[in-house]
mmCIF file of C-alpha atoms in Angstrom:
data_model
loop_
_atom_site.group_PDB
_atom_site.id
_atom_site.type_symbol
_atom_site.label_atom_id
_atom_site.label_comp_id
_atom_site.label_asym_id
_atom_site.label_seq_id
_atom_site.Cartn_x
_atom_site.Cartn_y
_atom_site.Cartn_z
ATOM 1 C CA UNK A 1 59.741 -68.009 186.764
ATOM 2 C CA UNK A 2 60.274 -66.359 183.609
ATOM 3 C CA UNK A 3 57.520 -65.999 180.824
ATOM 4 C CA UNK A 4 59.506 -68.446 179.031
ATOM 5 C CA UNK A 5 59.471 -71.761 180.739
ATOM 6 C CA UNK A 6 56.616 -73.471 179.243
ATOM 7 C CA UNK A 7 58.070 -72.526 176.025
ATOM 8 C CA UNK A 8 61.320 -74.648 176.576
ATOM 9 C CA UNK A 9 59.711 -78.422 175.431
ATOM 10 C CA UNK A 10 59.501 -75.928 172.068
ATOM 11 C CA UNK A 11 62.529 -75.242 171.403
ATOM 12 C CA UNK A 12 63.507 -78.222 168.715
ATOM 13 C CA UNK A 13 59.660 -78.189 167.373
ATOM 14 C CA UNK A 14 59.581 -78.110 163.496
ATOM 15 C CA UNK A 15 57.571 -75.716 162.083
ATOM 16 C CA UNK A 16 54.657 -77.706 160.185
ATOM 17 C CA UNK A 17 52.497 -74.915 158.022
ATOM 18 C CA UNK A 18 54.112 -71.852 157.286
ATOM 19 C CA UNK A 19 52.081 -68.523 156.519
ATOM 20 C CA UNK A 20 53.220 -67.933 153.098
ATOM 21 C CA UNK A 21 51.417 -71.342 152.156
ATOM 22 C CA UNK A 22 48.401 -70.109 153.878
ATOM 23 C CA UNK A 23 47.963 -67.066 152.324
ATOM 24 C CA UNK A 24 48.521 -69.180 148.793
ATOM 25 C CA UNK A 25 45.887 -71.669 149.529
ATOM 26 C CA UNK A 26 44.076 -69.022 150.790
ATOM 27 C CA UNK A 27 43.582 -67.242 146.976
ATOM 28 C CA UNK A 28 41.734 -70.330 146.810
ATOM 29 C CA UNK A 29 39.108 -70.424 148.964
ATOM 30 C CA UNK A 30 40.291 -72.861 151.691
ATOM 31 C CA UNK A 31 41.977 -70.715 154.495
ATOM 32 C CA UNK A 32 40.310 -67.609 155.936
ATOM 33 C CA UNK A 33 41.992 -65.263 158.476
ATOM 34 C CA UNK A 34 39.684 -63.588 161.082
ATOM 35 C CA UNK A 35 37.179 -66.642 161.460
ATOM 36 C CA UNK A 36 33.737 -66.595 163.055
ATOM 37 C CA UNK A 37 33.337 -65.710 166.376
ATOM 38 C CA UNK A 38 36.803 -64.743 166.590
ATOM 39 C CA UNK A 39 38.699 -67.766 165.473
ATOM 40 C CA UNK A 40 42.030 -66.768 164.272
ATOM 41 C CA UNK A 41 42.063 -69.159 161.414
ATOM 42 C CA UNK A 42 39.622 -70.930 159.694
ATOM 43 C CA UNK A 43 40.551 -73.902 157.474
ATOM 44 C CA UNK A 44 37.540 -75.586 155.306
ATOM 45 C CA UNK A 45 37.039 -79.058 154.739
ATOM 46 C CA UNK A 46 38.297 -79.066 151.304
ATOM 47 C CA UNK A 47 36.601 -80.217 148.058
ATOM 48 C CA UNK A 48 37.628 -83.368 146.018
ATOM 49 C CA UNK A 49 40.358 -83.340 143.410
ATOM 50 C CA UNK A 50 38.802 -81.633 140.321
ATOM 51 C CA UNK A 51 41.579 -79.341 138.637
ATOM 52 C CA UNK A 52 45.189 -81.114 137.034
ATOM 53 C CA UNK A 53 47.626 -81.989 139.354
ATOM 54 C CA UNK A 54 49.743 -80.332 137.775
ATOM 55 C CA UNK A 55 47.999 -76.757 137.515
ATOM 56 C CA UNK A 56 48.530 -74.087 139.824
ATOM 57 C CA UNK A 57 45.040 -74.831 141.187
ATOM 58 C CA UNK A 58 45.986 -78.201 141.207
ATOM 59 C CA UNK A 59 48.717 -77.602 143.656
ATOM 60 C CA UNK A 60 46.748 -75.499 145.584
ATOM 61 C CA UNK A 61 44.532 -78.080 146.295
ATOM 62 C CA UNK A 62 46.500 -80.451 147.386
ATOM 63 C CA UNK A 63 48.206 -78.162 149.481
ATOM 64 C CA UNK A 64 44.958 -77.436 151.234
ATOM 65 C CA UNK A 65 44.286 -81.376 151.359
ATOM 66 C CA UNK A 66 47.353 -81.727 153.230
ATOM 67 C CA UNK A 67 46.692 -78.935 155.363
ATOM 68 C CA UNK A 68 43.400 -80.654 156.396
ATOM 69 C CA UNK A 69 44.564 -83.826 156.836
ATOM 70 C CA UNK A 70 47.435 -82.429 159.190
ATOM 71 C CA UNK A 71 44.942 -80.999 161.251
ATOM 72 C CA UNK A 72 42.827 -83.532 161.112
ATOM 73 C CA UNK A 73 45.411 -85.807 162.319
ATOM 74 C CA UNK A 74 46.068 -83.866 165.414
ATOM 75 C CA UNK A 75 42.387 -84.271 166.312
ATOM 76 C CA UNK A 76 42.327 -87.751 166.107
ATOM 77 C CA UNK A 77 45.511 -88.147 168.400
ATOM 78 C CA UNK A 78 44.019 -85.717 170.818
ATOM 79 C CA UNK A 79 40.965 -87.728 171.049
ATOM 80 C CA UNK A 80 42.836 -91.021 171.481
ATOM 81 C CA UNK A 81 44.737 -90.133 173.925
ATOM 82 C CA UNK A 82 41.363 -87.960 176.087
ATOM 83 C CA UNK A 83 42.944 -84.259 175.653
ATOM 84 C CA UNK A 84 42.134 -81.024 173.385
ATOM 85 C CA UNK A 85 43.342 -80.511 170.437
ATOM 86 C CA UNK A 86 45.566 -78.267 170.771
ATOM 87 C CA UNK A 87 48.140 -76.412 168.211
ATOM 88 C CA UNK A 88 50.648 -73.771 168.833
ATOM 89 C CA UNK A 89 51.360 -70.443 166.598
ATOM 90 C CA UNK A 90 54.526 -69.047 166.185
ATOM 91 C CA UNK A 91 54.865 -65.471 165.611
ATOM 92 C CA UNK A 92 58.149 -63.462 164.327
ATOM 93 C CA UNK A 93 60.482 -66.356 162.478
ATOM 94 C CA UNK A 94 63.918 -65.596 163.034
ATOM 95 C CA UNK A 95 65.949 -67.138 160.519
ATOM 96 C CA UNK A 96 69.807 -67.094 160.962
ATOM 97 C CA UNK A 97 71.795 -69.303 159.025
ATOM 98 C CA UNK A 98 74.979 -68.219 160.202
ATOM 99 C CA UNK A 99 73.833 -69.283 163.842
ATOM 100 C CA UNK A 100 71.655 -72.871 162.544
ATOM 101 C CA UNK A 101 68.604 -70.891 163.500
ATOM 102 C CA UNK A 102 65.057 -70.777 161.806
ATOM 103 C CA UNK A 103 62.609 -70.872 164.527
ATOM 104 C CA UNK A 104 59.721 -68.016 165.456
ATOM 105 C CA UNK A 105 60.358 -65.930 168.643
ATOM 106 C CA UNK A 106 56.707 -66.218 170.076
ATOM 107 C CA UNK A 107 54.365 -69.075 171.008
ATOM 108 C CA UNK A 108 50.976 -68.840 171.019
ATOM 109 C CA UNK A 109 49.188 -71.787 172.691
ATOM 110 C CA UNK A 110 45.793 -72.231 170.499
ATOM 111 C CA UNK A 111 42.925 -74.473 170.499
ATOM 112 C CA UNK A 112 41.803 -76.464 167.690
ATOM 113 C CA UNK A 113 38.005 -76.849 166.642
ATOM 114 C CA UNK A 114 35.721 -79.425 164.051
ATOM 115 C CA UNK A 115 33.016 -76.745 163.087
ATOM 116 C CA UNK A 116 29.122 -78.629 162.132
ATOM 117 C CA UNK A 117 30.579 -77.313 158.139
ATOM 118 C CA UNK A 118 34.197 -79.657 158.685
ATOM 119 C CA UNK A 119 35.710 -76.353 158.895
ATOM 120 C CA UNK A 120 38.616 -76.464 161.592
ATOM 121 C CA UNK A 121 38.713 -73.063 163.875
ATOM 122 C CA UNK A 122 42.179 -71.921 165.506
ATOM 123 C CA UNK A 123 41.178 -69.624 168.380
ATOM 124 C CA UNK A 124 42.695 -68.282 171.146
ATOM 125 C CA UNK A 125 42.925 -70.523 174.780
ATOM 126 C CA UNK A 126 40.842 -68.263 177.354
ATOM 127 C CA UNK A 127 43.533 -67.108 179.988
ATOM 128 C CA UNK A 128 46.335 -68.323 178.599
ATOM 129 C CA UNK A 129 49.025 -66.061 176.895
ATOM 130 C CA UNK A 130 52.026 -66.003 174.784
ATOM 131 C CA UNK A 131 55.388 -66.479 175.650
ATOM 132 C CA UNK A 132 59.018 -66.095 174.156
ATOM 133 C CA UNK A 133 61.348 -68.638 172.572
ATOM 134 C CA UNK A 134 64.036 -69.351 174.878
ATOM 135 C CA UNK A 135 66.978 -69.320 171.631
ATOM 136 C CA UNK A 136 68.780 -72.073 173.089
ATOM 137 C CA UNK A 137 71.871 -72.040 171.306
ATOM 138 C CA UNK A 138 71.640 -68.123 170.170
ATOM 139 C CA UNK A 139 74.606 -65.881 171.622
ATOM 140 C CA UNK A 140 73.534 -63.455 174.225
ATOM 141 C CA UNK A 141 70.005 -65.365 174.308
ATOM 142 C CA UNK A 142 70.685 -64.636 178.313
ATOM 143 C CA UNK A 143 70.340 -60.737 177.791
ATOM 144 C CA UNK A 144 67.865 -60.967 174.890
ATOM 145 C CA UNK A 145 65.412 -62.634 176.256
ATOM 146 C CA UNK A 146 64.346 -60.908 179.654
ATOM 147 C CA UNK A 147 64.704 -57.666 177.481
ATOM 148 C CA UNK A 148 62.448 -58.937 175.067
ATOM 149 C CA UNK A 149 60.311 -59.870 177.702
ATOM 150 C CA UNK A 150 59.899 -56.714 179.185
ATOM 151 C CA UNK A 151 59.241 -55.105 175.754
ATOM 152 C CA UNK A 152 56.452 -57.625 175.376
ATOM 153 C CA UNK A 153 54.696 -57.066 178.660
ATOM 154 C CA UNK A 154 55.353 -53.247 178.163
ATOM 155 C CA UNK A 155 53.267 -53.392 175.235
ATOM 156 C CA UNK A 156 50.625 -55.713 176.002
ATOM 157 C CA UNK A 157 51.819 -59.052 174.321
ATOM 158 C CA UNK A 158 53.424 -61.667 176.735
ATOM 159 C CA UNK A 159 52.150 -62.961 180.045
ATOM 160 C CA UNK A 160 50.048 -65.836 180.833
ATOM 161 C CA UNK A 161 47.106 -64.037 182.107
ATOM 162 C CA UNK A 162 47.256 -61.700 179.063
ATOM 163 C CA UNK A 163 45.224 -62.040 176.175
ATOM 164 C CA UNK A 164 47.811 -62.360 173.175
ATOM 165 C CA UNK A 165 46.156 -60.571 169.795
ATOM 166 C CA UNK A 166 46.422 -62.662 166.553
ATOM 167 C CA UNK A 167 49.515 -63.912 165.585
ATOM 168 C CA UNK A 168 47.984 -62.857 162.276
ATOM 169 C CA UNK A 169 47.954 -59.186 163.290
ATOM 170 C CA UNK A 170 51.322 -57.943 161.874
ATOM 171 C CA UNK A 171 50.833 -54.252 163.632
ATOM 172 C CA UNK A 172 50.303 -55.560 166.930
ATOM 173 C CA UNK A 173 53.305 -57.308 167.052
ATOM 174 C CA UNK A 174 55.745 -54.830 164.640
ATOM 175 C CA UNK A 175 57.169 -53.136 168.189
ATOM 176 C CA UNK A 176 58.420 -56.064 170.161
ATOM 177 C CA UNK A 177 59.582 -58.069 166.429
ATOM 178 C CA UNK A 178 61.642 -54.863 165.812
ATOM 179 C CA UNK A 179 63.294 -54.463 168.943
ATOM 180 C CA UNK A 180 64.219 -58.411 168.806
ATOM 181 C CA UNK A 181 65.897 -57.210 164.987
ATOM 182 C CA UNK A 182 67.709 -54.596 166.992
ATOM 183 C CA UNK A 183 69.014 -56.496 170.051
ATOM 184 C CA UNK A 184 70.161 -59.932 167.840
ATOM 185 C CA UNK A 185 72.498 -58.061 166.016
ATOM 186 C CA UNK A 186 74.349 -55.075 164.443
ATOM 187 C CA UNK A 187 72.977 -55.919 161.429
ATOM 188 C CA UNK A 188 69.732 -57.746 162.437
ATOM 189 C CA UNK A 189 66.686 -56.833 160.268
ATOM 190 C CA UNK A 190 63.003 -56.298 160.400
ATOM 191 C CA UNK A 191 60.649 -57.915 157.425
ATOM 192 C CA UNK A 192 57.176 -56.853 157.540
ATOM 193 C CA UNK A 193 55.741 -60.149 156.040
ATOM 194 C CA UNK A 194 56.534 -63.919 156.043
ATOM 195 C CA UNK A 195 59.557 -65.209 153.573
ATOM 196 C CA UNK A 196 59.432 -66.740 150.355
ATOM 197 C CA UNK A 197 58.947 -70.547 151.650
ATOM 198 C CA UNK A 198 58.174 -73.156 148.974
ATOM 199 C CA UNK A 199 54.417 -72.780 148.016
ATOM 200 C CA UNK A 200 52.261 -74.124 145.108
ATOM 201 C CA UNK A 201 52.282 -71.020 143.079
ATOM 202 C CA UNK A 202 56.012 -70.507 144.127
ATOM 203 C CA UNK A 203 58.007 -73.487 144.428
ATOM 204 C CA UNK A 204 61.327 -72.319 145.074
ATOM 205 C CA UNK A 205 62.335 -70.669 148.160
ATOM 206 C CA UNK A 206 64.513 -67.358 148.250
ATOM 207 C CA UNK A 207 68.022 -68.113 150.144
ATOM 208 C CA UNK A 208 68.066 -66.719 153.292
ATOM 209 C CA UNK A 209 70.055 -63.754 154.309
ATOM 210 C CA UNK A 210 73.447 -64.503 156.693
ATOM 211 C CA UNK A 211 72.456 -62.065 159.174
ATOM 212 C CA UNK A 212 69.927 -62.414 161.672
ATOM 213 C CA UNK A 213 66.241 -61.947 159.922
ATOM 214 C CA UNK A 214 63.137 -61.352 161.782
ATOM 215 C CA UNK A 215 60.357 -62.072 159.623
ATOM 216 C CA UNK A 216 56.946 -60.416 161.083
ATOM 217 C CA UNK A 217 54.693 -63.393 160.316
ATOM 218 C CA UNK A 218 53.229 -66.914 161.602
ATOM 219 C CA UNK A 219 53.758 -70.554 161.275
ATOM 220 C CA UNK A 220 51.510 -72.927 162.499
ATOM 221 C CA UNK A 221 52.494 -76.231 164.591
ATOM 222 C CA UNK A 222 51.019 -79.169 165.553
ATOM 223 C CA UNK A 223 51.181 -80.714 168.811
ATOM 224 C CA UNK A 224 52.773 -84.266 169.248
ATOM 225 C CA UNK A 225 52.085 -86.347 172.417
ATOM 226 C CA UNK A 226 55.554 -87.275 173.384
ATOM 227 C CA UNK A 227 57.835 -85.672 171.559
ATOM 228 C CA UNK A 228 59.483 -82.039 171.981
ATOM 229 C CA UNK A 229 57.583 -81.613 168.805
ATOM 230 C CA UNK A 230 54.243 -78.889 168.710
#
């Protein structure tokens, strides 16, 4: 089967966190990429209310509260219900207005930990890889896909015995982003860094471009029993 199937439940998922609020909240204190003992993400149980609501560090802090609490949530359904908790990272968002597309190309299947300081750790799920966005709905999604997938196992990336690196680490994944830029479209394009999605220092997004984009960041989903939702 291809590296794609247990991707396919994905494909209408909402993305949930993306990585241009976590590197905001992260200026204050309550994110930290590269965890201990190689988490991927670290997110800390965050302090009470102190600064205006209204302040930049205000906003921040909320942001992070909501961050928490999102997290948080997906705990406490995973524990109802007797499971992990469970998240999964996307890596490379395509966005494509033209073709109703804003969605990353890679999945990451992570697990989600309560650390004794509150802190939640994303890490990676022992023997369990990435795999590639199926882009139902995207024209020539038939070709791009099982060339992509090549690309990825070529360089180390895909599979679901491999070991995928942080979706965090922008130079690991550069080669296989840019050749999805190149195969999308005549005029598809490479950005080395997330997009300008609404954060609390930056409320207003930047339109997106009508061609296809490939932005080389993460976003962060959360897994929701019974829905196509992760």
């Amino acid at each position: 089967p291809s590296e794609s199937e247990p991707c396919k439940a994905l494909a209408s998922a909402p993305i949930v966190v993306h990585e241009a609020l976590l590197r905001d909240v992260a200026g204050a204190g309550a994110v930290e990429f590269e965890g201990p003992c190689g988490a991927w993400l670290r997110v800390r149980r965050p302090e009470a209310a102190g600064a205006s609501r209204q302040s930049a560090a205000g906003k921040r802090g909320a942001a992070a509260r909501s961050l928490y609490a999102e997290l948080f949530g997906a705990r406490q359904e995973a524990l109802r219900e007797g499971r992990g908790a469970a998240l999964t990272l996307g890596v490379g968002l395509l966005r494509w207005p033209a073709a109703g597309v804003e969605h990353p190309l890679v999945l990451v299947p992570a697990s989600l930990e309560l650390a004794a300081d509150g802190s939640f750790l994303v890490r990676r799920f022992a023997g369990v890889g990435a795999a590639l966005w199926p882009m139902p709905g995207v024209a020539g999604a038939g070709q791009i896909v099982p060339e992509l997938e090549t690309c990825g196992r070529d360089y180390g990336l895909l599979g679901r015995r491999r070991e995928a690196p942080s979706p965090f680490d922008r130079d690991a994944w550069r080669p296989l982003l840019h050749r999805a830029a190149h195969l999308l479209g005549p005029d598809g394009v490479l950005v080395d860094g997330p997009h300008a999605a609404p954060v609390p220092s930056r409320p207003a997004p930047a339109p997106a471009p009508d061609r296809p984009t490939v932005h080389n960041c993460a976003v962060l989903f959360c897994r929701d029993s019974g829905a196509d939702r992760a």
